[in-house]
Amino acid sequence: MHTDRAHDHDPTDRAHDLRHHGDAEVRDDGAQLIDLAVNVRTDTPPAWLRERIAGSLTGLAAYPDGRAARAAVAARHGLPVERVLLTAGAAEAFVLLARALKVRQPVVVHPQFTEPEAALLDAGHSVGRVLLRETHGFRLDPGAVRAVPEDADLVLIGNPTNPTSVLHPAAVIAELARPGRTLVVDEAFMDAVPGERESLAGRTDIPGLVVLRSLTKTWGLAGLRIGYVLAAPETIAELERAQPLWPVSTPALAAAEACMEPRALAEAAHAAHRVTADRAHLVAGLAEFAPDGLRVMEPAEGPFVLVRVPNAVAVRRHLRDLGFAVRRGDTFPGLDKEWLRLAVRDRPTVNRFLQALDQAVTLAGR
């Protein structure tokens, strides 16, 4: 094990607020701020998707029937329907995994979205951590793979990872698989990666693989709650037994089916390329702050970037005063108060943000 990595065996060492999410930055007194804290694509859902969802409202008297949406997801990934489970967002999937699977030694690879660990803790599990380090670019490399205890029977990692924006090679993630181990890969942001390269969705040759997908980020459906799980039929059956009856609403099912259509997939692919260009513009602008000590974690591959900046707490406070909300990083295990996460936005918004950041950095340095 590398000396700059650690596997945390102590479940009582939980200094981070695992329940803090980016939406907290834009609630209440932050409602009027320009939002760089939440990783939902702006100007979504598109009009055609809103129309499909609205059209489903005439069927609300009937109980939801998820067969068509489930079949659409299966066809999109080239899988039989028995390998698909629709959920009320990826968050429900985390709870199902924590409660339904007979897990003894779960491990979460951090820094990473914190809700999976919170769900495991709520279900009574003692959760181990493998911390990826800044000195290695927060990458899952062979040393980090070896840091995962052999007796871990559930390992969870994000790809691309929130908040680091690291896209791990699929082959390296696959090395985490073991007979008798459930390997959960959270691909909530994978459709923001051009070509979805390094995705494991659709793979059936990796033992214990569970892939989670969300439709809330790219399509702006956080308020509708829709996602899905791809896994072996026996795992899907276990998770489904733990679900309440009719867990996904009729409007959410309509959205899932619509987002699997060729037109939607083409639009998502176009959006991924646009995010790539807008992210490059943001990163180039942030590079101008290097003399101020700001560092961008690169290469960033998600619709957000992670930055380390001196006086980050004060910078974030001044940004709020200047009309911008950004995500604090210290709630993520493996990060501290010097980190901020910035959502990728369009160029005009980014340009205004960079001007505000210039002022905020100056004010924080006084």
Tab-separated table of C-alpha atoms in Angstrom:
chain	number	residue	atom	x	y	z
A	1	MET	CA	0.000	0.000	0.000
A	2	HIS	CA	1.311	3.448	-0.850
A	3	THR	CA	2.120	5.496	2.220
A	4	ASP	CA	0.062	8.415	0.894
A	5	ARG	CA	-3.087	6.329	0.782
A	6	ALA	CA	-5.030	5.005	3.693
A	7	HIS	CA	-7.790	2.497	4.307
A	8	ASP	CA	-9.830	3.867	7.187
A	9	HIS	CA	-10.905	0.931	9.383
A	10	ASP	CA	-12.409	3.213	12.051
A	11	PRO	CA	-16.132	3.786	11.379
A	12	THR	CA	-16.276	6.356	14.190
A	13	ASP	CA	-13.879	8.712	12.379
A	14	ARG	CA	-16.576	10.588	10.459
A	15	ALA	CA	-15.661	14.244	10.517
A	16	HIS	CA	-17.394	15.036	7.220
A	17	ASP	CA	-21.023	16.050	6.759
A	18	LEU	CA	-22.099	13.230	4.434
A	19	ARG	CA	-25.603	14.689	4.089
A	20	HIS	CA	-24.488	18.022	2.662
A	21	HIS	CA	-25.330	18.427	-1.033
A	22	GLY	CA	-24.807	21.219	-3.531
A	23	ASP	CA	-28.465	22.226	-3.509
A	24	ALA	CA	-27.964	23.557	0.037
A	25	GLU	CA	-25.937	26.388	-1.512
A	26	VAL	CA	-28.931	27.672	-3.503
A	27	ARG	CA	-31.793	27.212	-1.053
A	28	ASP	CA	-33.384	29.978	0.982
A	29	ASP	CA	-31.053	33.014	0.927
A	30	GLY	CA	-29.117	31.513	-2.007
A	31	ALA	CA	-32.116	31.130	-4.305
A	32	GLN	CA	-31.182	34.202	-6.355
A	33	LEU	CA	-27.534	33.252	-6.814
A	34	ILE	CA	-26.044	32.125	-10.126
A	35	ASP	CA	-25.664	28.406	-9.512
A	36	LEU	CA	-22.267	26.765	-9.974
A	37	ALA	CA	-22.908	24.472	-7.011
A	38	VAL	CA	-25.369	21.952	-8.472
A	39	ASN	CA	-24.262	19.624	-11.261
A	40	VAL	CA	-27.525	19.643	-13.209
A	41	ARG	CA	-27.261	20.857	-16.806
A	42	THR	CA	-28.796	24.287	-17.274
A	43	ASP	CA	-31.759	24.983	-19.588
A	44	THR	CA	-33.204	21.547	-18.879
A	45	PRO	CA	-35.466	19.687	-19.190
A	46	PRO	CA	-35.896	20.581	-22.873
A	47	ALA	CA	-39.343	21.488	-24.189
A	48	TRP	CA	-39.913	18.157	-25.938
A	49	LEU	CA	-39.190	16.273	-22.694
A	50	ARG	CA	-41.458	18.542	-20.650
A	51	GLU	CA	-44.208	17.817	-23.179
A	52	ARG	CA	-43.719	14.052	-22.853
A	53	ILE	CA	-43.868	14.302	-19.084
A	54	ALA	CA	-46.942	16.536	-19.210
A	55	GLY	CA	-48.619	14.106	-21.593
A	56	SER	CA	-48.297	11.345	-19.002
A	57	LEU	CA	-50.410	13.256	-16.480
A	58	THR	CA	-53.641	12.072	-18.059
A	59	GLY	CA	-52.748	8.568	-16.874
A	60	LEU	CA	-52.246	9.370	-13.214
A	61	ALA	CA	-55.397	7.527	-12.158
A	62	ALA	CA	-53.756	4.222	-13.060
A	63	TYR	CA	-50.918	2.596	-11.117
A	64	PRO	CA	-47.498	3.074	-12.766
A	65	ASP	CA	-46.497	0.413	-15.291
A	66	GLY	CA	-42.747	0.392	-15.752
A	67	ARG	CA	-42.477	-2.350	-18.386
A	68	ALA	CA	-42.058	-0.089	-21.420
A	69	ALA	CA	-39.485	2.156	-19.715
A	70	ARG	CA	-37.580	-0.854	-18.397
A	71	ALA	CA	-37.500	-2.379	-21.868
A	72	ALA	CA	-36.302	0.920	-23.345
A	73	VAL	CA	-33.411	1.118	-20.859
A	74	ALA	CA	-32.490	-2.502	-21.528
A	75	ALA	CA	-32.490	-1.947	-25.293
A	76	ARG	CA	-30.383	1.203	-24.938
A	77	HIS	CA	-27.649	-0.812	-23.194
A	78	GLY	CA	-28.112	-4.059	-25.157
A	79	LEU	CA	-29.239	-6.006	-22.090
A	80	PRO	CA	-32.175	-8.257	-21.216
A	81	VAL	CA	-34.838	-6.589	-19.067
A	82	GLU	CA	-33.944	-8.918	-16.193
A	83	ARG	CA	-30.722	-6.918	-15.802
A	84	VAL	CA	-32.502	-3.566	-15.345
A	85	LEU	CA	-34.161	-1.999	-12.313
A	86	LEU	CA	-35.759	1.447	-12.453
A	87	THR	CA	-35.384	3.535	-9.310
A	88	ALA	CA	-36.481	6.873	-7.891
A	89	GLY	CA	-33.112	8.402	-8.750
A	90	ALA	CA	-29.707	6.938	-7.988
A	91	ALA	CA	-30.250	7.835	-4.320
A	92	GLU	CA	-32.885	5.095	-3.990
A	93	ALA	CA	-30.456	2.632	-5.523
A	94	PHE	CA	-27.871	3.417	-2.827
A	95	VAL	CA	-30.440	2.717	-0.123
A	96	LEU	CA	-31.537	-0.534	-1.778
A	97	LEU	CA	-27.961	-1.767	-2.079
A	98	ALA	CA	-27.292	-0.958	1.572
A	99	ARG	CA	-30.441	-2.630	2.851
A	100	ALA	CA	-31.051	-5.540	0.505
A	101	LEU	CA	-27.626	-7.057	-0.064
A	102	LYS	CA	-26.048	-9.213	2.618
A	103	VAL	CA	-22.891	-7.157	3.055
A	104	ARG	CA	-20.311	-7.533	5.832
A	105	GLN	CA	-17.322	-5.420	4.761
A	106	PRO	CA	-18.327	-2.533	2.464
A	107	VAL	CA	-15.668	-0.099	1.252
A	108	VAL	CA	-16.178	3.267	-0.450
A	109	VAL	CA	-13.436	4.807	-2.585
A	110	HIS	CA	-13.150	8.517	-1.718
A	111	PRO	CA	-13.278	11.429	-2.500
A	112	GLN	CA	-16.663	10.467	-3.848
A	113	PHE	CA	-20.359	11.308	-3.679
A	114	THR	CA	-21.189	10.835	-0.008
A	115	GLU	CA	-24.757	9.529	-0.167
A	116	PRO	CA	-23.725	5.859	-0.693
A	117	GLU	CA	-21.681	5.821	2.508
A	118	ALA	CA	-24.489	7.582	4.380
A	119	ALA	CA	-26.944	4.923	3.172
A	120	LEU	CA	-24.621	2.124	4.287
A	121	LEU	CA	-24.168	3.713	7.715
A	122	ASP	CA	-27.934	4.181	8.059
A	123	ALA	CA	-28.367	0.466	7.329
A	124	GLY	CA	-26.053	-0.383	10.227
A	125	HIS	CA	-22.887	-1.184	8.307
A	126	SER	CA	-19.352	-0.365	9.347
A	127	VAL	CA	-17.881	1.281	6.253
A	128	GLY	CA	-14.227	1.195	5.262
A	129	ARG	CA	-12.624	3.884	3.146
A	130	VAL	CA	-9.885	3.947	0.572
A	131	LEU	CA	-8.713	7.529	0.096
A	132	LEU	CA	-7.303	8.550	-3.264
A	133	ARG	CA	-4.727	11.299	-2.875
A	134	GLU	CA	-4.137	14.616	-4.562
A	135	THR	CA	-0.501	13.681	-5.236
A	136	HIS	CA	-1.773	10.918	-7.539
A	137	GLY	CA	-4.407	13.113	-9.161
A	138	PHE	CA	-7.158	11.317	-7.192
A	139	ARG	CA	-6.804	8.468	-9.695
A	140	LEU	CA	-7.584	4.829	-9.082
A	141	ASP	CA	-4.235	3.275	-9.968
A	142	PRO	CA	-2.918	-0.247	-9.215
A	143	GLY	CA	-1.705	0.875	-5.784
A	144	ALA	CA	-5.180	2.052	-4.855
A	145	VAL	CA	-6.670	-1.206	-6.140
A	146	ARG	CA	-4.320	-3.103	-3.804
A	147	ALA	CA	-5.375	-0.841	-0.936
A	148	VAL	CA	-8.887	-2.317	-1.044
A	149	PRO	CA	-8.976	-5.153	1.516
A	150	GLU	CA	-9.413	-8.587	-0.023
A	151	ASP	CA	-12.296	-9.308	2.350
A	152	ALA	CA	-14.303	-6.291	1.143
A	153	ASP	CA	-17.534	-7.761	-0.204
A	154	LEU	CA	-18.898	-4.476	-1.582
A	155	VAL	CA	-16.757	-1.783	-3.184
A	156	LEU	CA	-18.240	1.451	-4.472
A	157	ILE	CA	-16.614	3.998	-6.778
A	158	GLY	CA	-17.878	6.816	-9.002
A	159	ASN	CA	-16.898	7.209	-12.653
A	160	PRO	CA	-16.445	9.977	-13.543
A	161	THR	CA	-16.075	10.716	-9.868
A	162	ASN	CA	-17.920	13.500	-8.103
A	163	PRO	CA	-16.290	15.836	-6.990
A	164	THR	CA	-12.844	15.194	-8.493
A	165	SER	CA	-14.041	14.964	-12.137
A	166	VAL	CA	-11.624	12.056	-12.652
A	167	LEU	CA	-12.544	9.493	-15.304
A	168	HIS	CA	-11.004	6.197	-14.249
A	169	PRO	CA	-10.049	3.622	-16.917
A	170	ALA	CA	-12.692	0.896	-17.130
A	171	ALA	CA	-9.976	-1.749	-17.102
A	172	VAL	CA	-8.604	-0.489	-13.781
A	173	ILE	CA	-12.064	-0.396	-12.197
A	174	ALA	CA	-12.657	-3.951	-13.414
A	175	GLU	CA	-9.569	-5.017	-11.446
A	176	LEU	CA	-11.583	-4.312	-8.282
A	177	ALA	CA	-13.943	-7.195	-9.107
A	178	ARG	CA	-13.635	-10.447	-7.148
A	179	PRO	CA	-15.790	-13.567	-6.862
A	180	GLY	CA	-18.209	-12.958	-3.999
A	181	ARG	CA	-17.769	-9.167	-4.151
A	182	THR	CA	-20.309	-6.619	-5.371
A	183	LEU	CA	-18.581	-3.889	-7.385
A	184	VAL	CA	-20.804	-0.806	-7.589
A	185	VAL	CA	-19.868	1.828	-10.171
A	186	ASP	CA	-21.817	5.078	-9.930
A	187	GLU	CA	-21.995	6.394	-13.513
A	188	ALA	CA	-24.394	9.260	-12.774
A	189	PHE	CA	-22.266	11.634	-14.881
A	190	MET	CA	-21.093	9.225	-17.577
A	191	ASP	CA	-23.485	10.581	-20.206
A	192	ALA	CA	-21.641	13.916	-19.913
A	193	VAL	CA	-18.490	12.182	-21.224
A	194	PRO	CA	-18.264	12.165	-25.035
A	195	GLY	CA	-18.765	8.622	-26.280
A	196	GLU	CA	-19.268	7.471	-22.678
A	197	ARG	CA	-15.760	6.074	-22.886
A	198	GLU	CA	-14.718	3.998	-19.881
A	199	SER	CA	-18.349	3.095	-19.157
A	200	LEU	CA	-19.052	-0.379	-17.830
A	201	ALA	CA	-22.777	-0.216	-18.551
A	202	GLY	CA	-23.745	-3.158	-20.713
A	203	ARG	CA	-20.860	-5.351	-19.537
A	204	THR	CA	-21.897	-8.807	-18.344
A	205	ASP	CA	-18.446	-10.392	-18.049
A	206	ILE	CA	-17.371	-8.727	-14.772
A	207	PRO	CA	-18.406	-10.692	-11.669
A	208	GLY	CA	-20.589	-8.824	-9.205
A	209	LEU	CA	-20.793	-5.668	-11.327
A	210	VAL	CA	-23.556	-3.180	-10.520
A	211	VAL	CA	-23.751	0.015	-12.582
A	212	LEU	CA	-25.905	2.934	-11.448
A	213	ARG	CA	-27.180	5.577	-13.841
A	214	SER	CA	-29.107	8.815	-13.276
A	215	LEU	CA	-31.229	10.801	-15.704
A	216	THR	CA	-31.442	13.816	-13.418
A	217	LYS	CA	-28.111	15.458	-14.296
A	218	THR	CA	-28.116	15.678	-18.095
A	219	TRP	CA	-31.880	16.133	-18.417
A	220	GLY	CA	-32.583	18.402	-15.428
A	221	LEU	CA	-34.937	15.964	-13.698
A	222	ALA	CA	-33.699	16.155	-10.110
A	223	GLY	CA	-37.215	17.010	-8.972
A	224	LEU	CA	-38.717	14.016	-10.773
A	225	ARG	CA	-36.332	11.350	-9.352
A	226	ILE	CA	-35.467	8.806	-12.021
A	227	GLY	CA	-32.475	6.509	-12.396
A	228	TYR	CA	-31.722	2.844	-12.917
A	229	VAL	CA	-29.525	-0.087	-11.930
A	230	LEU	CA	-27.792	-2.493	-14.311
A	231	ALA	CA	-26.720	-5.780	-12.724
A	232	ALA	CA	-26.998	-9.563	-12.846
A	233	PRO	CA	-30.612	-10.818	-12.743
A	234	GLU	CA	-30.235	-12.297	-9.252
A	235	THR	CA	-28.954	-8.965	-7.894
A	236	ILE	CA	-31.770	-7.076	-9.610
A	237	ALA	CA	-34.272	-9.492	-8.066
A	238	GLU	CA	-32.834	-8.905	-4.581
A	239	LEU	CA	-33.014	-5.145	-4.972
A	240	GLU	CA	-36.514	-5.272	-6.438
A	241	ARG	CA	-37.785	-7.248	-3.450
A	242	ALA	CA	-36.594	-4.426	-1.192
A	243	GLN	CA	-38.410	-1.750	-3.192
A	244	PRO	CA	-41.840	-0.513	-2.179
A	245	LEU	CA	-44.653	-1.145	-4.622
A	246	TRP	CA	-44.732	1.260	-7.591
A	247	PRO	CA	-41.541	3.112	-6.584
A	248	VAL	CA	-41.248	5.120	-9.819
A	249	SER	CA	-44.054	7.489	-10.772
A	250	THR	CA	-45.808	7.506	-14.146
A	251	PRO	CA	-44.254	10.872	-15.164
A	252	ALA	CA	-40.784	9.573	-14.253
A	253	LEU	CA	-41.371	6.418	-16.305
A	254	ALA	CA	-42.440	8.538	-19.271
A	255	ALA	CA	-39.239	10.561	-18.915
A	256	ALA	CA	-37.079	7.433	-18.742
A	257	GLU	CA	-38.625	6.000	-21.891
A	258	ALA	CA	-38.268	9.304	-23.740
A	259	CYS	CA	-34.609	9.707	-22.734
A	260	MET	CA	-33.745	6.333	-24.256
A	261	GLU	CA	-34.952	7.292	-27.740
A	262	PRO	CA	-32.429	7.936	-30.541
A	263	ARG	CA	-33.268	11.646	-30.642
A	264	ALA	CA	-32.581	11.991	-26.926
A	265	LEU	CA	-29.346	10.024	-27.093
A	266	ALA	CA	-28.161	12.237	-29.949
A	267	GLU	CA	-29.036	15.361	-27.959
A	268	ALA	CA	-27.191	14.028	-24.900
A	269	ALA	CA	-24.141	13.271	-27.042
A	270	HIS	CA	-24.190	16.808	-28.428
A	271	ALA	CA	-24.538	18.203	-24.907
A	272	ALA	CA	-21.512	16.161	-23.796
A	273	HIS	CA	-19.363	17.779	-26.483
A	274	ARG	CA	-20.671	21.211	-25.516
A	275	VAL	CA	-19.832	20.550	-21.867
A	276	THR	CA	-16.323	19.534	-22.918
A	277	ALA	CA	-15.807	22.822	-24.750
A	278	ASP	CA	-17.322	24.907	-21.941
A	279	ARG	CA	-15.202	23.073	-19.370
A	280	ALA	CA	-12.050	23.805	-21.353
A	281	HIS	CA	-12.999	27.489	-21.341
A	282	LEU	CA	-13.517	27.409	-17.564
A	283	VAL	CA	-10.222	25.587	-16.932
A	284	ALA	CA	-8.331	28.033	-19.145
A	285	GLY	CA	-9.797	30.945	-17.200
A	286	LEU	CA	-8.960	29.335	-13.869
A	287	ALA	CA	-5.353	28.867	-15.012
A	288	GLU	CA	-4.972	32.642	-14.834
A	289	PHE	CA	-5.279	32.362	-11.056
A	290	ALA	CA	-2.235	30.095	-10.673
A	291	PRO	CA	-0.136	33.008	-9.305
A	292	ASP	CA	-2.763	33.312	-6.557
A	293	GLY	CA	-2.193	29.678	-5.589
A	294	LEU	CA	-5.303	28.252	-7.270
A	295	ARG	CA	-4.877	24.738	-8.682
A	296	VAL	CA	-7.304	22.872	-10.947
A	297	MET	CA	-7.404	19.079	-10.756
A	298	GLU	CA	-6.768	17.902	-14.305
A	299	PRO	CA	-7.706	16.295	-16.514
A	300	ALA	CA	-11.314	17.026	-15.609
A	301	GLU	CA	-13.797	14.838	-17.478
A	302	GLY	CA	-17.149	15.553	-15.782
A	303	PRO	CA	-19.489	18.555	-15.980
A	304	PHE	CA	-17.648	20.119	-13.026
A	305	VAL	CA	-14.105	20.847	-11.890
A	306	LEU	CA	-12.406	20.589	-8.517
A	307	VAL	CA	-10.086	23.399	-7.447
A	308	ARG	CA	-7.824	24.008	-4.481
A	309	VAL	CA	-7.593	27.671	-3.549
A	310	PRO	CA	-6.039	29.414	-0.542
A	311	ASN	CA	-8.609	30.955	1.815
A	312	ALA	CA	-11.338	28.938	0.099
A	313	VAL	CA	-13.868	29.558	2.879
A	314	ALA	CA	-13.493	33.316	2.492
A	315	VAL	CA	-13.434	33.063	-1.313
A	316	ARG	CA	-16.698	31.146	-1.268
A	317	ARG	CA	-18.273	33.696	1.085
A	318	HIS	CA	-17.199	36.609	-1.122
A	319	LEU	CA	-18.484	34.803	-4.208
A	320	ARG	CA	-21.898	34.558	-2.535
A	321	ASP	CA	-21.814	38.286	-1.859
A	322	LEU	CA	-21.008	38.791	-5.545
A	323	GLY	CA	-23.946	36.620	-6.655
A	324	PHE	CA	-22.394	33.172	-7.242
A	325	ALA	CA	-22.884	29.863	-5.434
A	326	VAL	CA	-20.131	27.221	-5.523
A	327	ARG	CA	-19.867	23.874	-3.762
A	328	ARG	CA	-17.696	23.592	-0.660
A	329	GLY	CA	-15.356	20.612	-0.761
A	330	ASP	CA	-14.734	19.858	2.892
A	331	THR	CA	-17.795	17.604	3.230
A	332	PHE	CA	-16.098	15.013	1.001
A	333	PRO	CA	-13.806	12.528	2.794
A	334	GLY	CA	-10.278	13.053	1.529
A	335	LEU	CA	-10.751	16.806	0.993
A	336	ASP	CA	-10.474	19.780	3.329
A	337	LYS	CA	-11.599	23.411	3.486
A	338	GLU	CA	-9.219	24.483	0.713
A	339	TRP	CA	-11.308	22.754	-1.973
A	340	LEU	CA	-14.240	24.020	-4.059
A	341	ARG	CA	-16.249	22.296	-6.786
A	342	LEU	CA	-17.424	24.389	-9.724
A	343	ALA	CA	-20.138	23.266	-12.130
A	344	VAL	CA	-19.456	23.869	-15.824
A	345	ARG	CA	-21.679	26.568	-17.295
A	346	ASP	CA	-21.937	28.377	-20.633
A	347	ARG	CA	-19.207	30.819	-21.639
A	348	PRO	CA	-21.010	34.075	-20.769
A	349	THR	CA	-21.799	32.737	-17.294
A	350	VAL	CA	-18.234	31.491	-16.839
A	351	ASN	CA	-16.833	34.852	-17.904
A	352	ARG	CA	-18.960	36.644	-15.313
A	353	PHE	CA	-17.933	34.081	-12.722
A	354	LEU	CA	-14.236	34.533	-13.454
A	355	GLN	CA	-14.602	38.282	-12.942
A	356	ALA	CA	-16.312	37.642	-9.604
A	357	LEU	CA	-13.634	35.117	-8.659
A	358	ASP	CA	-10.956	37.709	-9.320
A	359	GLN	CA	-12.660	40.048	-6.865
A	360	ALA	CA	-13.279	37.280	-4.327
A	361	VAL	CA	-9.657	36.124	-4.357
A	362	THR	CA	-8.479	39.692	-3.900
A	363	LEU	CA	-10.869	40.309	-1.011
A	364	ALA	CA	-9.980	37.001	0.661
A	365	GLY	CA	-6.293	37.824	0.492
A	366	ARG	CA	-6.609	41.084	2.395
